[in-house]
Amino acid sequence: MNVDWNALGIVAGVGIASTVVLVALFCVGIAAWGRREAGSGGAAALTGAVSCFALCAAGVLYGLYLIVPQLHG
Amino acid sequence: MEHISALVLAVIITAMVFDFTNGFHDTANAMATTIATGALSPRVAVAVSAVLNLAGAFLSVEVAKTISGGIIDESSGLNPAVIFAGLVGAILWNLVTWLYGIPSSSSHALFGGLIGATVVGVGMHGVHFAAVVQKVVLPALAAPLVAGVAAALATKAAARITRRAEQDAPETARRGFRAGQIATGALVSLAHGTNDAQKTMGVITLTLIAAGALPHGATPPVWVIVSAGAAMALGTYCGGWRIIRTLGSGLTDISPKQGFAAQAAATAAILSSSHLGMALSTTHVCSGAVMGAGVGRSARSVRWNVAGRMAVSWVLTLPAAALVGGGAALVADRGTAGVAAVAAVGAAVAALVFVRSRRSRVGADNVNAVDLAAPAVAPAVAVPLAAEPPARAA
């Protein structure tokens, strides 16, 4: 029996790391947006929030790109 | 395609029926927490999920290839009657677990049914047991663990990062997490489409290969992809409300923040393993993630008795479906009368389950209301569950 531990390890590592990074990014975005709503952050907070959400969206799109074989031969 | 026999047609239709049960069994995975927190209304949630299921079916065929050409040996004398028996085993297990509101794995039901039927109809050599361990059993153990750990860490991180925002601008935080929940719920639906719709595509492809209509090692034709995706989307739209209730409010009480973290973890786990052609169970991943999100807040917020019963059903799913599939193969392998007998018994059991389910109906209107004696109006948020397990309450 030839168990592909490597593949399992990759799934585990990629799964956990990408989850935590994306959720954290999104939360940083929420925190920045919240600061702005609460009045303690100006344009910088808004820029931060928008770039966090944009990065999240980019991460998701990259993930989708990876699983669609037609997109990368 | 000119020589498709009546039996092959029957198998294809049965595969579609399985895909339909797969859809309504697994709506919960994508949308249970979204519905429980009220981020989307139940009807809208299942509609969104169904559309994305269909879209996901077109994305990739890695998992389909795992079935036709991986687990079952196409060249071992497998015939459509055996595949038919396997599908009946899988459908029956899915229906019974749905009746009790248990989020068991449709994938394991399918694999179990096929493995049992193949062993009885063809012999031990018809199943690649090494592939079963590597592509089914190991991912089954690892996937809920990975998704659970990811969800727990993400929940903790989310709580820490947004602590101030939740105090200073609670409305903003809540809206943000709800938006995140909707987005991640959509992604789980998409991932579910790429993963589970493919399993049925794999089975239909396997049948066409066994019947000689396709060459060995063929990938699913377009009409198979379209019809499998459509059958599952329809099932998803019908909504497996009993299971949505268990996963959304039975296992632990989910806040939008936790729902977001859980679904993000589930998406990441499903997509990364789909990419590698591992046919892991969406159900295991999503339940593991919901549990992890519960642990991430506090281990006591998880109803471990519900979790325990779920774990037992996970272990039972493959062998139980294998038994039913094997028994069905014993009969179905005896010619047309045998196949007809299996179909009749299967239809009778399905009808019985349906009648039984009407006695304590769970639908879009009362999915979040755990006490059935409560008013029929659905409350906006999940009512915490008492000690009574949902499997019995539903």
Coordinates of N, CA, C and O in Angstrom, one line a residue, chain A residues 1-5 7-8 11-12 14-16 18-20 23-24 26-28 30-31 33-35 37-38 40 60 64 66-70, chain B residues 59-60 130 133-134 138 146 149-150 153-154 158 161-162 165 168-169 172-173 175-177 180 187 190 260 264-265 268 271-273 275-276 278:
Chain A
M1 N 0.8 -1.2 0.0 CA 0.0 0.0 0.0 C 0.9 1.2 0.0 O 1.8 1.4 0.8
N2 N 0.5 2.1 -0.9 CA 1.4 3.3 -1.1 C 0.6 4.6 -0.8 O 0.0 5.2 -1.6
V3 N 0.6 4.9 0.5 CA -0.2 6.1 0.9 C 0.5 7.4 0.5 O 1.7 7.5 0.8
D4 N -0.2 8.3 -0.1 CA 0.4 9.5 -0.5 C 0.3 10.5 0.6 O -0.5 11.4 0.6
W5 N 1.3 10.4 1.6 CA 1.2 11.3 2.7 C 1.5 12.7 2.3 O 1.0 13.6 2.9
A7 N 0.5 14.2 -0.4 CA -0.7 14.9 -0.8 C -1.6 15.3 0.4 O -2.1 16.4 0.4
L8 N -1.7 14.3 1.3 CA -2.5 14.6 2.5 C -2.0 15.8 3.3 O -2.7 16.7 3.7
V11 N -2.8 19.0 1.5 CA -4.2 19.4 1.7 C -4.3 20.0 3.1 O -5.0 21.1 3.2
A12 N -3.8 19.3 4.1 CA -3.9 19.8 5.4 C -3.3 21.2 5.6 O -3.9 22.1 6.1
V14 N -2.3 23.5 3.3 CA -2.9 24.5 2.4 C -4.3 24.9 3.0 O -4.6 26.1 3.1
G15 N -5.0 23.9 3.4 CA -6.4 24.1 3.9 C -6.3 25.0 5.2 O -7.0 26.0 5.2
I16 N -5.5 24.6 6.1 CA -5.5 25.4 7.4 C -4.9 26.8 7.2 O -5.5 27.8 7.6
S18 N -4.6 28.6 4.4 CA -5.4 29.6 3.6 C -6.6 30.0 4.4 O -7.1 31.1 4.3
T19 N -7.2 29.1 5.1 CA -8.4 29.5 5.9 C -8.0 30.6 6.9 O -8.7 31.6 7.0
V20 N -7.0 30.4 7.7 CA -6.7 31.3 8.7 C -6.3 32.7 8.1 O -6.7 33.7 8.6
V23 N -9.5 34.4 6.6 CA -10.4 34.8 7.6 C -9.8 36.0 8.4 O -10.5 37.0 8.7
A24 N -8.5 35.9 8.7 CA -7.9 37.0 9.4 C -7.9 38.3 8.6 O -8.2 39.4 9.1
F26 N -10.0 39.1 6.3 CA -11.4 39.6 6.2 C -11.7 40.4 7.5 O -12.3 41.4 7.6
C27 N -11.2 39.8 8.7 CA -11.5 40.4 10.0 C -10.8 41.7 10.2 O -11.3 42.6 10.8
V28 N -9.6 41.7 9.7 CA -8.8 43.0 9.7 C -9.6 44.1 8.9 O -9.8 45.2 9.4
I30 N -12.9 44.1 8.5 CA -14.1 44.4 9.4 C -13.7 45.4 10.5 O -14.3 46.4 10.8
A31 N -12.5 45.1 11.1 CA -12.0 45.9 12.2 C -11.8 47.4 11.7 O -12.2 48.3 12.3
W33 N -13.1 48.8 9.0 CA -14.4 49.4 8.7 C -15.1 49.8 9.9 O -15.7 50.9 10.0
G34 N -15.0 49.0 11.0 CA -15.6 49.3 12.3 C -15.0 50.6 12.9 O -15.8 51.4 13.4
R35 N -13.7 50.7 12.8 CA -13.0 52.0 13.3 C -13.6 53.2 12.6 O -13.8 54.2 13.2
E37 N -16.5 53.5 11.1 CA -17.9 53.7 11.5 C -18.0 54.4 12.9 O -18.8 55.2 13.2
A38 N -17.0 53.9 13.8 CA -17.0 54.5 15.1 C -16.4 55.9 15.2 O -16.4 56.5 16.2
S40 N -13.2 56.7 14.6 CA -11.8 56.8 15.1 C -10.8 56.6 14.0 O -9.6 56.6 14.2
V60 N -9.6 34.1 -3.1 CA -10.7 33.2 -3.5 C -10.6 32.9 -5.0 O -10.6 31.8 -5.5
L64 N -10.0 29.4 -7.1 CA -10.9 28.9 -8.2 C -10.0 28.6 -9.4 O -10.2 27.6 -10.1
L66 N -7.0 27.8 -9.6 CA -6.2 26.5 -9.4 C -7.0 25.3 -9.7 O -6.5 24.3 -10.2
I67 N -8.3 25.3 -9.3 CA -9.0 24.0 -9.4 C -9.7 23.8 -10.8 O -10.2 22.8 -11.1
V68 N -9.7 24.8 -11.7 CA -10.2 24.7 -13.0 C -9.1 24.4 -14.0 O -8.4 25.3 -14.3
P69 N -9.0 23.1 -14.4 CA -7.9 22.8 -15.3 C -7.8 23.5 -16.6 O -6.8 23.8 -17.1
Q70 N -9.0 23.9 -17.1 CA -9.1 24.5 -18.4 C -8.3 25.9 -18.4 O -7.9 26.4 -19.4
Chain B
L59 N -16.8 22.8 -13.3 CA -15.5 23.3 -13.1 C -14.3 22.3 -13.3 O -13.3 22.6 -13.9
S60 N -14.5 21.1 -12.9 CA -13.4 20.2 -12.9 C -13.9 18.7 -12.9 O -15.0 18.4 -12.4
A130 N -6.6 -0.8 -2.1 CA -5.5 0.2 -1.8 C -6.0 1.6 -2.1 O -5.8 2.5 -1.4
V133 N -8.5 2.8 0.5 CA -7.9 3.4 1.7 C -7.3 4.7 1.4 O -7.5 5.7 2.2
Q134 N -6.6 4.8 0.3 CA -5.8 6.1 0.0 C -6.8 7.2 -0.4 O -6.6 8.4 0.1
L138 N -8.6 7.4 4.2 CA -7.7 8.3 4.9 C -8.2 9.8 4.8 O -8.3 10.5 5.8
V146 N -8.8 18.3 9.7 CA -8.2 19.5 9.1 C -9.2 20.7 9.1 O -8.8 21.8 9.5
V149 N -9.7 21.9 12.7 CA -8.6 22.7 13.3 C -8.6 24.1 12.6 O -8.5 25.1 13.3
A150 N -8.8 24.1 11.3 CA -8.8 25.4 10.6 C -9.9 26.3 11.1 O -9.6 27.5 11.3
L153 N -9.1 27.6 14.7 CA -8.0 28.7 14.7 C -8.6 29.9 14.1 O -8.4 31.0 14.6
A154 N -9.4 29.8 13.0 CA -10.0 31.0 12.3 C -11.0 31.7 13.2 O -11.0 32.9 13.3
A158 N -10.5 35.4 14.4 CA -11.6 36.4 14.1 C -12.0 37.1 15.4 O -12.2 38.3 15.4
I161 N -9.2 39.6 16.4 CA -9.0 40.8 15.5 C -10.2 41.7 15.6 O -10.1 42.9 15.5
T162 N -11.4 41.2 15.8 CA -12.6 42.1 15.7 C -13.2 42.4 17.0 O -14.3 42.9 17.1
A165 N -13.9 46.1 17.2 CA -14.9 46.5 16.3 C -16.3 46.1 16.8 O -17.3 46.8 16.6
D168 N -17.2 48.7 19.4 CA -17.4 50.0 19.0 C -18.5 50.2 17.9 O -19.2 51.1 17.9
A169 N -18.5 49.2 17.0 CA -19.4 49.2 15.9 C -20.0 47.8 15.7 O -19.8 47.2 14.7
T172 N -21.8 47.1 12.3 CA -20.9 46.9 11.2 C -20.3 45.5 11.2 O -20.2 44.9 10.2
A173 N -19.8 45.1 12.4 CA -19.2 43.8 12.5 C -20.2 42.7 12.1 O -19.9 41.8 11.4
R175 N -22.9 43.0 10.2 CA -23.1 43.0 8.8 C -22.0 42.4 8.0 O -22.2 41.6 7.0
G176 N -20.7 42.7 8.4 CA -19.6 42.2 7.7 C -19.5 40.7 7.8 O -19.3 40.0 6.8
F177 N -19.8 40.1 9.0 CA -19.7 38.7 9.1 C -20.8 38.0 8.3 O -20.6 36.9 7.8
G180 N -19.7 37.9 4.8 CA -18.7 36.9 4.7 C -19.4 35.5 4.7 O -18.9 34.6 3.9
L187 N -19.4 29.7 -1.8 CA -18.2 29.0 -2.2 C -18.3 27.5 -1.8 O -17.9 26.6 -2.6
L190 N -20.4 25.9 -4.4 CA -19.6 25.7 -5.6 C -18.7 24.5 -5.5 O -18.6 23.6 -6.4
F260 N -19.0 32.0 9.4 CA -18.1 32.5 8.4 C -16.8 31.7 8.5 O -16.3 31.2 7.5
A264 N -15.4 29.1 5.6 CA -14.2 29.4 5.0 C -13.3 28.1 5.1 O -12.6 27.7 4.1
A265 N -13.2 27.5 6.2 CA -12.4 26.3 6.4 C -12.9 25.2 5.5 O -12.1 24.5 4.9
A268 N -11.9 25.8 1.9 CA -10.5 25.6 1.7 C -10.1 24.1 1.6 O -9.4 23.6 0.7
L271 N -11.8 22.4 -1.7 CA -11.1 22.8 -2.9 C -9.7 22.3 -3.0 O -9.3 21.8 -4.1
S272 N -9.0 22.3 -1.9 CA -7.6 21.8 -2.0 C -7.6 20.3 -2.3 O -6.7 19.8 -3.0
S273 N -8.5 19.6 -1.7 CA -8.5 18.1 -1.9 C -9.1 17.8 -3.3 O -8.6 16.8 -3.9
H275 N -8.7 19.4 -5.9 CA -7.6 19.7 -6.8 C -6.7 18.4 -7.0 O -6.2 18.1 -8.0
L276 N -6.6 17.7 -5.9 CA -5.7 16.5 -5.9 C -6.5 15.2 -6.2 O -6.0 14.1 -6.2
M278 N -8.9 13.9 -4.6 CA -9.3 13.1 -3.4 C -10.8 13.3 -3.3 O -11.3 14.4 -3.2

